[in-house]
Structures are given as C-alpha cells and as structure tokens.
CSV table of C-alpha atoms and ligand atoms in Angstrom, one decimal:
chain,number,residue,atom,x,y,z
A,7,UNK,CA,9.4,12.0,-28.6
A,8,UNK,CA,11.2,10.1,-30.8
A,9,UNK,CA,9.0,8.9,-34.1
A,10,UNK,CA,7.5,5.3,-33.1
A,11,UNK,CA,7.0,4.4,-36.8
A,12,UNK,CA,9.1,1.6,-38.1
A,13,UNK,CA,10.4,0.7,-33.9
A,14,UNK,CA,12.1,-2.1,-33.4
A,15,UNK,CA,10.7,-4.7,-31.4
A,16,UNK,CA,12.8,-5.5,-27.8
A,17,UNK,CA,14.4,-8.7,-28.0
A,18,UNK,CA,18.3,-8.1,-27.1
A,19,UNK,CA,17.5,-8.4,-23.4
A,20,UNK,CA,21.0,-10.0,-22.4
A,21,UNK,CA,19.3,-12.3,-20.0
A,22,UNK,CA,22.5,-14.4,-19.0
A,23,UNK,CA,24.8,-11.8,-18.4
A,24,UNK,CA,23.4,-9.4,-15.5
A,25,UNK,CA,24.5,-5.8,-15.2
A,26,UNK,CA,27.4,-5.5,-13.3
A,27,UNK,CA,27.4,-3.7,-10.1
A,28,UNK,CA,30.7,-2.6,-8.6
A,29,UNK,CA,31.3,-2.2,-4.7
A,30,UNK,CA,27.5,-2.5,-4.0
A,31,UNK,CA,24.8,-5.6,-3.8
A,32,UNK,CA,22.4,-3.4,-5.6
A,33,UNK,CA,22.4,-3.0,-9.8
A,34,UNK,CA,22.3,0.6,-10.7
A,35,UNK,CA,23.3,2.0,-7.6
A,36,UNK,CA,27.1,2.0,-7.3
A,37,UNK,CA,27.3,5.6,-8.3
A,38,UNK,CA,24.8,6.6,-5.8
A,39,UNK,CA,26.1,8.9,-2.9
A,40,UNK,CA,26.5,7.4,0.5
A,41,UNK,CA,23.7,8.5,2.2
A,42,UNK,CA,21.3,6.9,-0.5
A,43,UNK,CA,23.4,3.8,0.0
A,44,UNK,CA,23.0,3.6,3.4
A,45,UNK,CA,19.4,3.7,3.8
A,46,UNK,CA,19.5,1.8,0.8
A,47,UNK,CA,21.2,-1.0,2.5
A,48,UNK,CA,19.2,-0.7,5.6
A,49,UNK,CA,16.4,-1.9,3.5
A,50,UNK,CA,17.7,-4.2,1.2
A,51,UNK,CA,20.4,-7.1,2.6
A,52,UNK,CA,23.7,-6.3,1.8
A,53,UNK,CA,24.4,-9.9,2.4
A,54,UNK,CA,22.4,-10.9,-0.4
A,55,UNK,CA,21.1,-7.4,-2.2
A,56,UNK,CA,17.4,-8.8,-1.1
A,57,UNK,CA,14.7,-7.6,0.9
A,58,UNK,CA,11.3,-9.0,2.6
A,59,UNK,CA,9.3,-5.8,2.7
A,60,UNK,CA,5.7,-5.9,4.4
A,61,UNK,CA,3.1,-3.7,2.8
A,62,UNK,CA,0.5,-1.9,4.6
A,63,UNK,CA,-0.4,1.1,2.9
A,64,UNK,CA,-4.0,-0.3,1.6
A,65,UNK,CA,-6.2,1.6,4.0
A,66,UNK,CA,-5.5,4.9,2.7
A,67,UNK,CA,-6.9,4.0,-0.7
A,68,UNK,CA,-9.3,0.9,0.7
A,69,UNK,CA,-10.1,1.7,4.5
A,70,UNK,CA,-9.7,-0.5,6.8
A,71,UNK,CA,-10.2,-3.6,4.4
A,72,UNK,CA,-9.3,-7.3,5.7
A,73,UNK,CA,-5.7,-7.5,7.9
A,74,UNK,CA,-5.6,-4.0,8.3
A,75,UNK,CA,-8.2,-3.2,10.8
A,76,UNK,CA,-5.8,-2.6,13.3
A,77,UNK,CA,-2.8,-2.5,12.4
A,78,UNK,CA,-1.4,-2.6,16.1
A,79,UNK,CA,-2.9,-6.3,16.3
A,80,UNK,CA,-2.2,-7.2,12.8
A,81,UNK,CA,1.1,-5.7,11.4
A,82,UNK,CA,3.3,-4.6,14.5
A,83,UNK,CA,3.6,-8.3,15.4
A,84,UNK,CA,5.5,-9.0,12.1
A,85,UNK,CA,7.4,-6.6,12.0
A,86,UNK,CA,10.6,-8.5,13.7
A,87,UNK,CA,10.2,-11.3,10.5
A,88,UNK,CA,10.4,-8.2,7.9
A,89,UNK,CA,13.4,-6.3,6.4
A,90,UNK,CA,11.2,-3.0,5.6
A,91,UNK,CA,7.5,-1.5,6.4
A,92,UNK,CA,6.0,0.0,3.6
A,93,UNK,CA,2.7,2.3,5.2
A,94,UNK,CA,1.7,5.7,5.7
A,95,UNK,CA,3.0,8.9,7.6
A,96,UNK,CA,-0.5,8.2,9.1
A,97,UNK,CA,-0.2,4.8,10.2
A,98,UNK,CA,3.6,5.5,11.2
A,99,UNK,CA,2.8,8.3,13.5
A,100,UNK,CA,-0.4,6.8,15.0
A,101,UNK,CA,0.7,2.9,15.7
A,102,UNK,CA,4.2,1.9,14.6
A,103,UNK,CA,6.2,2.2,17.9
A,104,UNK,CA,9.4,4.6,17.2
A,105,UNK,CA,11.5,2.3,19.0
A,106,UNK,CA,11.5,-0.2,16.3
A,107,UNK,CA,13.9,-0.9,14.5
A,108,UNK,CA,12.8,-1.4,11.0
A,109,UNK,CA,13.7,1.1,7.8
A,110,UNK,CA,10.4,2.5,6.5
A,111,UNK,CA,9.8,2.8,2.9
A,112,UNK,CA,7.2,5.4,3.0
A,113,UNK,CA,4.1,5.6,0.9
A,114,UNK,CA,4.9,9.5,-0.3
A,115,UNK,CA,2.0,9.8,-2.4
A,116,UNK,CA,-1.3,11.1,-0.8
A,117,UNK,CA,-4.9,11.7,-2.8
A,118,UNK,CA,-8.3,10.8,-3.1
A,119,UNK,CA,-9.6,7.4,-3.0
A,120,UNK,CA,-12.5,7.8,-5.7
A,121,UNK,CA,-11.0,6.7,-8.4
A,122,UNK,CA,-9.3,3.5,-7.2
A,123,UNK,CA,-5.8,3.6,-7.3
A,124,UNK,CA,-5.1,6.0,-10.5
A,125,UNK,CA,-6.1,8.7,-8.1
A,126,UNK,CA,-5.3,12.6,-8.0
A,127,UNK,CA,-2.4,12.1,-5.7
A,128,UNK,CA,0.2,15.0,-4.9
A,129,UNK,CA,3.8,14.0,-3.2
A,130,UNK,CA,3.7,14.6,0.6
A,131,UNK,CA,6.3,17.6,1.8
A,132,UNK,CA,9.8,15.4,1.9
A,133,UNK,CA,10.4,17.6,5.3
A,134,UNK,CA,7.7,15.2,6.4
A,135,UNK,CA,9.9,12.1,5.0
A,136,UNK,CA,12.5,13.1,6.5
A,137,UNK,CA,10.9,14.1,10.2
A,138,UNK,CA,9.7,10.3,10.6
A,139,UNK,CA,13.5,9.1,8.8
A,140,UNK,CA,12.0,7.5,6.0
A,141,UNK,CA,14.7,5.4,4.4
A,142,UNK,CA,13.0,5.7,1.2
A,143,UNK,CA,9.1,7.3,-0.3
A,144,UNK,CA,7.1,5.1,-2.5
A,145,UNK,CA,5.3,7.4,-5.4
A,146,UNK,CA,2.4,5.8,-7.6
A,147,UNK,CA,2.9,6.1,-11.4
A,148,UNK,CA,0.0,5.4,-13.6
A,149,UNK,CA,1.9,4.3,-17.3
A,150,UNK,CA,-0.7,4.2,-19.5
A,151,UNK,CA,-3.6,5.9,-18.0
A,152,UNK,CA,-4.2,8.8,-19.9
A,153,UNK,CA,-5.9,10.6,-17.3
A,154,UNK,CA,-3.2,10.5,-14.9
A,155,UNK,CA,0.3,9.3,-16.5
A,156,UNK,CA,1.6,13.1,-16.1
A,157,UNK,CA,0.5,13.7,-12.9
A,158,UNK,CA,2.2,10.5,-11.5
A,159,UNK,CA,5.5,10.9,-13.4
A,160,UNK,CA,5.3,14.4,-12.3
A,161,UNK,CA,5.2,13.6,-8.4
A,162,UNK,CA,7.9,11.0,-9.5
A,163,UNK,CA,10.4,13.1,-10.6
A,164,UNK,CA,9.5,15.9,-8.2
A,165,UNK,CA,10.4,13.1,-5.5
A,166,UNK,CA,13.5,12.7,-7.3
A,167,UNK,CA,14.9,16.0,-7.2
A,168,UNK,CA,13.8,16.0,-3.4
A,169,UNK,CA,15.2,12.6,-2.8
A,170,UNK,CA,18.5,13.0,-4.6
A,171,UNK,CA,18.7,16.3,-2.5
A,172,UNK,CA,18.6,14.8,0.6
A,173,UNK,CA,19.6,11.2,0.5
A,174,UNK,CA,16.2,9.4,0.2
A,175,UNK,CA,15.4,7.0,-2.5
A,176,UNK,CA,12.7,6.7,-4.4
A,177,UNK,CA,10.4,3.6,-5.1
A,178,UNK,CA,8.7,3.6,-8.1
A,179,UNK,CA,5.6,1.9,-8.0
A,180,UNK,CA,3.2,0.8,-11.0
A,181,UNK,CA,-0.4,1.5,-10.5
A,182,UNK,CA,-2.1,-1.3,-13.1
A,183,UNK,CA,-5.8,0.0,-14.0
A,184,UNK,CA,-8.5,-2.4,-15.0
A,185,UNK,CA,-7.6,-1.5,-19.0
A,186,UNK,CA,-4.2,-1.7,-19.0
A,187,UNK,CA,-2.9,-5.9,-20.3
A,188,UNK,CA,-0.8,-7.0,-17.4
A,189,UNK,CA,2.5,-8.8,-19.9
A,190,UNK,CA,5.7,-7.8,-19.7
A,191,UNK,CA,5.4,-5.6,-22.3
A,192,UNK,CA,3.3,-3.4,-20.4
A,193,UNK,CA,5.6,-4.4,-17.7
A,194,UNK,CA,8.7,-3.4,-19.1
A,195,UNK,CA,7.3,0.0,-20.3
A,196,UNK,CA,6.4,0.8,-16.4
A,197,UNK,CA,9.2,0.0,-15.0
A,198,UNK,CA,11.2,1.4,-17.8
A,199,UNK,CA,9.6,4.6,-17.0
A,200,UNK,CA,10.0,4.6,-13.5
A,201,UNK,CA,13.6,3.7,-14.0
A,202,UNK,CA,14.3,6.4,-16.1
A,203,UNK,CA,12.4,9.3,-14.4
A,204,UNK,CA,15.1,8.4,-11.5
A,205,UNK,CA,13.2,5.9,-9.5
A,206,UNK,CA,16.0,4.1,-7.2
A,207,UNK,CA,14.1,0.7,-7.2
A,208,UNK,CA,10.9,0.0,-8.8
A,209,UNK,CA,7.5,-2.2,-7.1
A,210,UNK,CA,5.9,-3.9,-10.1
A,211,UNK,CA,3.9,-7.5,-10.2
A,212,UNK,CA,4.9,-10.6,-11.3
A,213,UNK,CA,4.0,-12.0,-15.4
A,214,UNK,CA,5.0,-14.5,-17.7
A,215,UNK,CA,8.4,-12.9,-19.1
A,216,UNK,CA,9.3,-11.4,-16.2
A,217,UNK,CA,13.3,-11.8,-16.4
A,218,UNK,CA,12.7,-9.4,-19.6
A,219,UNK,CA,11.3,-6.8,-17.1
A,220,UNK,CA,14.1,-7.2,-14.2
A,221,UNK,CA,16.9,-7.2,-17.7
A,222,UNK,CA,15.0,-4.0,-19.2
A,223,UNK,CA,14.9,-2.0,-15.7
A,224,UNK,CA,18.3,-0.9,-14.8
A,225,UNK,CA,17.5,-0.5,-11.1
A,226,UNK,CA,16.2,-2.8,-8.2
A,227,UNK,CA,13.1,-4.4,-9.0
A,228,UNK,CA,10.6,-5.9,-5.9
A,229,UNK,CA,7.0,-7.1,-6.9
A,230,UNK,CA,4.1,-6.6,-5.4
A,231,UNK,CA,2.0,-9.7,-3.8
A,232,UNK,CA,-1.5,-8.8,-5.3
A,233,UNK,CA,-4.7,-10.6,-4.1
A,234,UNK,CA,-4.4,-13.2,-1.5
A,235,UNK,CA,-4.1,-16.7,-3.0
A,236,UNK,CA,-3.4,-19.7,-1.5
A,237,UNK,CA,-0.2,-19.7,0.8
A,238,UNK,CA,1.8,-22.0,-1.6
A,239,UNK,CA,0.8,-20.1,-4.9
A,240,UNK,CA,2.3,-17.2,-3.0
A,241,UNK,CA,5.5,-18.3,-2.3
A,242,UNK,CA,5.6,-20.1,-5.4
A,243,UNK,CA,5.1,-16.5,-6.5
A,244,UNK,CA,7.7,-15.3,-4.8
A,245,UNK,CA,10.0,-18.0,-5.6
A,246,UNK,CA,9.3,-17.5,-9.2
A,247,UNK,CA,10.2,-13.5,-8.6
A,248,UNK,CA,13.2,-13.8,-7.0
A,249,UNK,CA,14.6,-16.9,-9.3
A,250,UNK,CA,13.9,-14.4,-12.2
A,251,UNK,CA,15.9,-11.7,-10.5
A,252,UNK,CA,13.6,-9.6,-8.4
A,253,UNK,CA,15.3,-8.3,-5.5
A,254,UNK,CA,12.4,-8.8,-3.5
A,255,UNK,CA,9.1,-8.6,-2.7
A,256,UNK,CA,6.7,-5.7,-1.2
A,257,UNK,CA,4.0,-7.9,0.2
A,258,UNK,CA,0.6,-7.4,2.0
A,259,UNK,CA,-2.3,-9.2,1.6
A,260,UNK,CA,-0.9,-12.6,1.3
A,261,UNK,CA,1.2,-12.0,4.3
A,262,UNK,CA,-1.5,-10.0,6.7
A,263,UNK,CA,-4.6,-12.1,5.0
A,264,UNK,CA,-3.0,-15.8,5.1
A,265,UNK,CA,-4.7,-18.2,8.3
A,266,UNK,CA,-1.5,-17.8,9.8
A,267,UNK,CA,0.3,-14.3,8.7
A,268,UNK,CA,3.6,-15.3,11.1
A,269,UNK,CA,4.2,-18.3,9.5
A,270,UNK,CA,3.4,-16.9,6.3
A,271,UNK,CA,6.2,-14.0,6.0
A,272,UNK,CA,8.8,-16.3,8.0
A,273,UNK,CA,8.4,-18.9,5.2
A,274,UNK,CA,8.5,-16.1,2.6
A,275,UNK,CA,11.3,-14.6,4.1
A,276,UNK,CA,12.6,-18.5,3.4
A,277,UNK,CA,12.4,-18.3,0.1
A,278,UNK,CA,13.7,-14.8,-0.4
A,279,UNK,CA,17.1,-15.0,2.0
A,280,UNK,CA,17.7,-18.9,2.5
A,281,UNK,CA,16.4,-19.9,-1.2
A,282,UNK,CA,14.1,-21.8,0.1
A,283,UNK,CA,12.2,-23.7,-2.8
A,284,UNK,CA,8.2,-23.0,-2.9
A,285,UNK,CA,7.7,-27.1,-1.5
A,286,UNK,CA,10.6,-26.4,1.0
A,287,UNK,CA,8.3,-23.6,2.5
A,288,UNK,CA,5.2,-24.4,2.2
A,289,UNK,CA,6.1,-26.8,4.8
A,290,UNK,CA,7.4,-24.5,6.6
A,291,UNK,CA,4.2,-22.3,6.7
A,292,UNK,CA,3.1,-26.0,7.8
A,293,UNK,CA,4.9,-26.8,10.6
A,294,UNK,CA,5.0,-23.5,11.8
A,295,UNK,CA,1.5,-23.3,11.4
A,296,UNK,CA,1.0,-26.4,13.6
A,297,UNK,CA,3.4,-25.3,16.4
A,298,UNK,CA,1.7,-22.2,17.0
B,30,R5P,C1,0.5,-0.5,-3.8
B,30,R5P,O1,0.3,0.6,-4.4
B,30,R5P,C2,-0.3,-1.0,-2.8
B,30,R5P,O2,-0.8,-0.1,-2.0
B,30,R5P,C3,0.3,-2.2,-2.0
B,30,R5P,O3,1.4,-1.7,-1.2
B,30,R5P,C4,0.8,-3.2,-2.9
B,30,R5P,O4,-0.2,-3.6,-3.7
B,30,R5P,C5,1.4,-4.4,-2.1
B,30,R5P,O5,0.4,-5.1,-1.4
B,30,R5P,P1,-0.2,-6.5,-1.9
B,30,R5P,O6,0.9,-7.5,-1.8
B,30,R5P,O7,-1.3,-6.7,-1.0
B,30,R5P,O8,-0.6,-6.3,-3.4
C-alpha cells in the first residue's frame, strides 16, 4: 500500500474531455475480446452506449418486500420496456420465461440476509452463469466496511478471472452501509475499486459531484434508483445521472413501486434513450398514466 501521508487531494478530473473509446460505444472496453463485447452490447445500446436496466434482486436480501411479491405479476410485464433484467438464478429459473428476449445481468453473489446488505456472500459457480446465459454477474463490494471489504473484493476479482475466462462481464456493485458518508468521495473510492479489481461496468448511486465519479471510474458507470420517491424526483434522478455521464441506470423500486410501474420505466427509458428532459417525462408518466 502505498504510504497515504502527505496524498494529494483528486482534483485533475478532466471533466470536459471524456476518455476516448475507439471502435466501441462503451469507455474502457475497446480492448475487451469479442465475446465480452457482445453480451456487452446486448445489454447496453450500441446506438447510444446506454442502457435501461430493471432491478429485481431485492427479495433475496429483503423477501418479498413491496413490487416484488410476485414477480410473474409485477416484473415480467415490464420486461418488453427494459434493455436488461437484473435478478437472481432463483427468480430466473422459477418465473422469467426462457423465451424472452432480454440479456440478464445476473445477481452472482449469494449469502445471508442477517446483516443487511454487507452480508457473508460467496460468488455463485459461473457454470451456473453460464447454464442460464447470463450476459453479465453482478458481485456486491462493501468499500469501507471493515468487516467485509475483503470478502467482497475477493468474490469480485474471483468473478473476474471466471468472467474474463469465459466471456462474461462483471458488474461491480457498491453496497453503501449505514456508516459509510454517501459524497463522491466515498463514491469515487468504490467505484475506483471496483474498476480496478476488473469490474466491466460499475452500479453506484447518484451524489452531488457525481461527474467526478463517472471521470475517476474508467469503466461504464449505471446508478442505482434507491428508495422510491416521487415519479418526477426519479427521473429527475435519472436525468441528472445520465446528463453527468452515467451510462444508465439499474432501477427497481422506483420503477416496480411507482402507482403506475409501465408508465414509469417507458418515461425513464425517455430520458435515458430519447433525452427526454425530467418535465418532458414526467408528462409522459402522465399521459400514459391517464390512458391506461
Ligand atoms: C443492489 O444491490 C440492490 O439489490 C438493487 O439491485 C439496487 O439497489 C437497485 O434497486 P433500487 O433502484 O431499488 O435501489
């Protein structure tokens, strides 16, 4: 570890001149092999290097907590207005149909839920990815929780070396416990770290500063949605995300909890593929709302 006395403080971010990406939409990944690329670009637009993911994989840490009761009723529905599912091999097996056509970014990390989300989890067997064609696994990483930092970097760079061995990429995604500051400091640490250990594209949440964390992070970066809040705070969320150079979001509960969870992820897929301002789709949410 390198001696932190005397550090200099980040500041040379480069905001206005992006990292370059040659021959693909995706920063960090033109020297990736084809395979990765491909399920890469199943997930992610290669019109616009953006993607609308829809998150589901709260039940195997929360149960079956509001929206995702059944996921048959709740989920499946959506899934035509989404570019990616993000659940478990659970979930996947048991109520996703197999004949539809949407890339799944699995949730690769199993464990307990006692202990919230900076849980004892283990990376599932990436035979098992690959048996149910995950186009990429999601792994947890706990930065800053001294408990379980190792553990989670550990299962990220184990899902590495499997990913990179078989063509999968790996999602990065930063677990934020109750004593860690949510800035972009802390921010651009995470993702920093996920980045580095070989995550392909990092899931992180939206802060003040945020085009310092996408600038830091050399790879994809897609936020989380976090706790429902009102429908245009959320898109003004995402909006604010994907102005400041996320490459999309990884949303649940203010897709799947939102009065009207069709109209919700159409309008956010507004903002994310047809830049949409938040005004522009809130109405949307609107008058979809009312037509339904
Ligand atoms: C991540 O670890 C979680 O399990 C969810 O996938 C993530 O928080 C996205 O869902 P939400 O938009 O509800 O925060």
């Amino acid at each position: 570890m390198p001696d932190m006395d005397n550090f200099k403080e980040a500041e040379a971010f480069g905001i206005d001149t992006p990292q370059k990406t040659i021959g693909f939409p995706l920063k960090g990944c033109s020297n990736l092999d084809w395979g990765m690329k491909n399920r890469l670009a199943r997930i992610f637009s290669p019109k616009d290097g953006r993607s609308l993911m829809l998150a589901c994989d709260h039940g195997f840490i929360m149960g079956p907590t509001g929206g995702v009761e059944r996921i048959d009723l709740s989920i499946v529905p959506l899934l035509k207005y989404a570019d990616c599912l993000m659940c478990t091999r659970g979930v996947l097996r048991a109520v996703i149909p197999p004949t539809q056509d949407i890339p799944v970014c699995l949730r690769s990390d199993a464990g307990t839920s006692v202990t919230t989300e900076l849980n004892d989890n283990v990376v599932i067997d990436v035979q098992d990815a690959i048996r149910v064609n995950a186009a990429a696994m999601a792994v947890m990483v706990a930065v800053g929780d001294a408990a379980t930092e190792a553990k989670t970097v550990a299962n990220l760079y184990h899902a590495v070396d499997v990913g990179q061995r078989y063509g999968i990429p790996v999602m990065g995604v930063t677990a934020v416990g109750k004593q860690m500051t949510r800035d972009a400091r802390y921010f651009r640490l995470a993702t920093r770290i996920c980045a580095e250990n070989g995550a392909n594209i990092v899931k992180t949440y939206y802060t003040e500063g945020f085009e310092t964390v996408v600038a830091a992070c050399p790879v994809p970066i897609v936020i989380a949605g976090g706790k429902k809040v009102p429908e245009r705070d959320a898109l003004e969320l995402a909006y604010r995300a994907i102005s400041e150079g996320a490459a999309g979001v990884d949303m649940g509960r203010n897709v799947f909890q939102s009065t009207n969870p069709a109209a919700m992820i159409r309008a956010v897929g507004a903002v994310i593929h047809r830049g949409f301002k938040p005004d522009e789709a809130y109405q949307m949410f609107q008058d979809l709302s009312a037509s339904k």
